[in-house]
mmCIF file of C-alpha atoms in Angstrom:
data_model
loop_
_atom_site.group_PDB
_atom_site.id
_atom_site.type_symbol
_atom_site.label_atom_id
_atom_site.label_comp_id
_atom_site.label_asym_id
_atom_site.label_seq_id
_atom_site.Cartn_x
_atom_site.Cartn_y
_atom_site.Cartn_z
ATOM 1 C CA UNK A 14 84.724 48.892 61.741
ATOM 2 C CA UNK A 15 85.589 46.690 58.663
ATOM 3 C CA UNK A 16 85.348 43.387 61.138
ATOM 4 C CA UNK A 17 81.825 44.918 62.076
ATOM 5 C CA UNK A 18 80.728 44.848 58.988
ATOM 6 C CA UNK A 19 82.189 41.293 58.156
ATOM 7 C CA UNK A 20 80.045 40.184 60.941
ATOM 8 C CA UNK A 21 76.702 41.744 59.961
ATOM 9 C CA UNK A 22 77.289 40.635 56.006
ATOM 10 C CA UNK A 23 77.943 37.373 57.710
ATOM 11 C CA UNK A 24 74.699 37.719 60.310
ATOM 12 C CA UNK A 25 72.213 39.272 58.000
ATOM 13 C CA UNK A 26 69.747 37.098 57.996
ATOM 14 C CA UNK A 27 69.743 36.942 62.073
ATOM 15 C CA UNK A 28 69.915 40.491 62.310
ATOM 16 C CA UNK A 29 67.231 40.955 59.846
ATOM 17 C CA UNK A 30 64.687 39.174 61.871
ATOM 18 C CA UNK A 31 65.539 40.711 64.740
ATOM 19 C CA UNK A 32 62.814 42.998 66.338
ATOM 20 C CA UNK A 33 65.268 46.112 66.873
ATOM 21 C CA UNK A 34 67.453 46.009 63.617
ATOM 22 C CA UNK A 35 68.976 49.093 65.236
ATOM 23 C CA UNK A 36 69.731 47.246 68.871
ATOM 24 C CA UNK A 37 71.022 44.711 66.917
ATOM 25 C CA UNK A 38 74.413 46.855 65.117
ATOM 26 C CA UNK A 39 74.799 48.346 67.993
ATOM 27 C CA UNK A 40 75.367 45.200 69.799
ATOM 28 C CA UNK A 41 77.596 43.814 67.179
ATOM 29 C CA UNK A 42 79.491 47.018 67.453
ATOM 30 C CA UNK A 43 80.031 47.440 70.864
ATOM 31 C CA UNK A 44 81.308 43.514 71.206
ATOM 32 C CA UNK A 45 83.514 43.692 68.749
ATOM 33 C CA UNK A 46 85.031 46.714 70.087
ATOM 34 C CA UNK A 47 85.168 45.016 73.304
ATOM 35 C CA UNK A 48 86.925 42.048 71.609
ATOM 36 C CA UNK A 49 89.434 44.077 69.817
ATOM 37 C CA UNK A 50 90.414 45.843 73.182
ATOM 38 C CA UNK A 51 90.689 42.879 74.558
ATOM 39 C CA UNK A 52 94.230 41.353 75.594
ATOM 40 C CA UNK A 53 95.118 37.929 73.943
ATOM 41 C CA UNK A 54 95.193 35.194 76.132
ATOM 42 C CA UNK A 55 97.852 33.674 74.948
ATOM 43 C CA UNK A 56 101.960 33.045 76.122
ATOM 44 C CA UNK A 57 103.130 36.165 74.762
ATOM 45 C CA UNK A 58 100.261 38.152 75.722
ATOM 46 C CA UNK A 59 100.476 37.204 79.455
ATOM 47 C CA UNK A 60 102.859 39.887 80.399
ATOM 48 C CA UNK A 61 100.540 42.688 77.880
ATOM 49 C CA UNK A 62 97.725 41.148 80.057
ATOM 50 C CA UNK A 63 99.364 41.705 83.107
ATOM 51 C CA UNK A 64 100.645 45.358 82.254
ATOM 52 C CA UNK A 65 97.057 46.075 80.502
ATOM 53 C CA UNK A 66 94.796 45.216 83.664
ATOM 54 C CA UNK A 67 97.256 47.361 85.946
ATOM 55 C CA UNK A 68 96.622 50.786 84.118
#
Protein backbone atom coordinates (compact mmCIF):
# COMPACT_ATOMS: atom_id res chain seq x y z
CA UNK A 1 0.00 0.00 0.00
CA UNK A 2 2.79 2.49 1.06
CA UNK A 3 4.43 2.03 -2.71
CA UNK A 4 0.76 2.91 -3.91
CA UNK A 5 0.72 5.81 -2.38
CA UNK A 6 4.39 6.80 -3.38
CA UNK A 7 3.13 6.47 -6.83
CA UNK A 8 -0.03 8.61 -6.67
CA UNK A 9 1.99 11.50 -4.48
CA UNK A 10 4.37 11.05 -7.32
CA UNK A 11 1.38 10.99 -10.23
CA UNK A 12 -0.91 13.58 -8.82
CA UNK A 13 -1.05 15.83 -11.22
CA UNK A 14 -1.80 12.95 -14.01
CA UNK A 15 -4.24 11.41 -11.92
CA UNK A 16 -5.86 14.62 -11.16
CA UNK A 17 -6.76 15.31 -14.69
CA UNK A 18 -7.87 12.19 -15.28
CA UNK A 19 -11.66 11.84 -16.11
CA UNK A 20 -12.31 8.88 -13.50
CA UNK A 21 -10.07 9.96 -10.46
CA UNK A 22 -11.55 6.79 -8.99
CA UNK A 23 -10.50 4.38 -12.20
CA UNK A 24 -7.43 5.93 -11.90
CA UNK A 25 -6.26 4.44 -7.93
CA UNK A 26 -7.66 1.61 -8.75
CA UNK A 27 -5.44 1.09 -11.63
CA UNK A 28 -2.40 2.15 -9.79
CA UNK A 29 -3.43 -0.33 -7.19
CA UNK A 30 -4.08 -3.25 -8.95
CA UNK A 31 -0.52 -2.86 -11.03
CA UNK A 32 1.37 -2.46 -8.35
CA UNK A 33 -0.02 -5.41 -6.72
CA UNK A 34 0.59 -7.20 -9.83
CA UNK A 35 4.23 -5.97 -9.78
CA UNK A 36 4.88 -6.90 -6.26
CA UNK A 37 3.59 -10.53 -6.98
CA UNK A 38 5.58 -10.63 -9.59
CA UNK A 39 8.83 -12.93 -9.68
CA UNK A 40 12.19 -11.05 -10.31
CA UNK A 41 13.71 -11.69 -13.40
CA UNK A 42 16.83 -11.88 -12.40
CA UNK A 43 19.81 -14.95 -11.79
CA UNK A 44 18.69 -15.78 -8.47
CA UNK A 45 15.15 -15.47 -9.13
CA UNK A 46 15.17 -17.95 -12.09
CA UNK A 47 14.70 -21.01 -10.04
CA UNK A 48 11.69 -18.81 -7.65
CA UNK A 49 10.40 -18.15 -11.25
CA UNK A 50 10.48 -21.52 -12.22
CA UNK A 51 8.95 -22.98 -8.87
CA UNK A 52 6.39 -19.84 -8.82
CA UNK A 53 4.79 -20.46 -12.41
CA UNK A 54 4.47 -24.33 -11.54
CA UNK A 55 2.01 -23.86 -8.51
Amino acid sequence: MCTSSIKLYVKWQQARAADNLDAYVRTMLVRTYVDERRPADDAAGTIQAVVWRCR
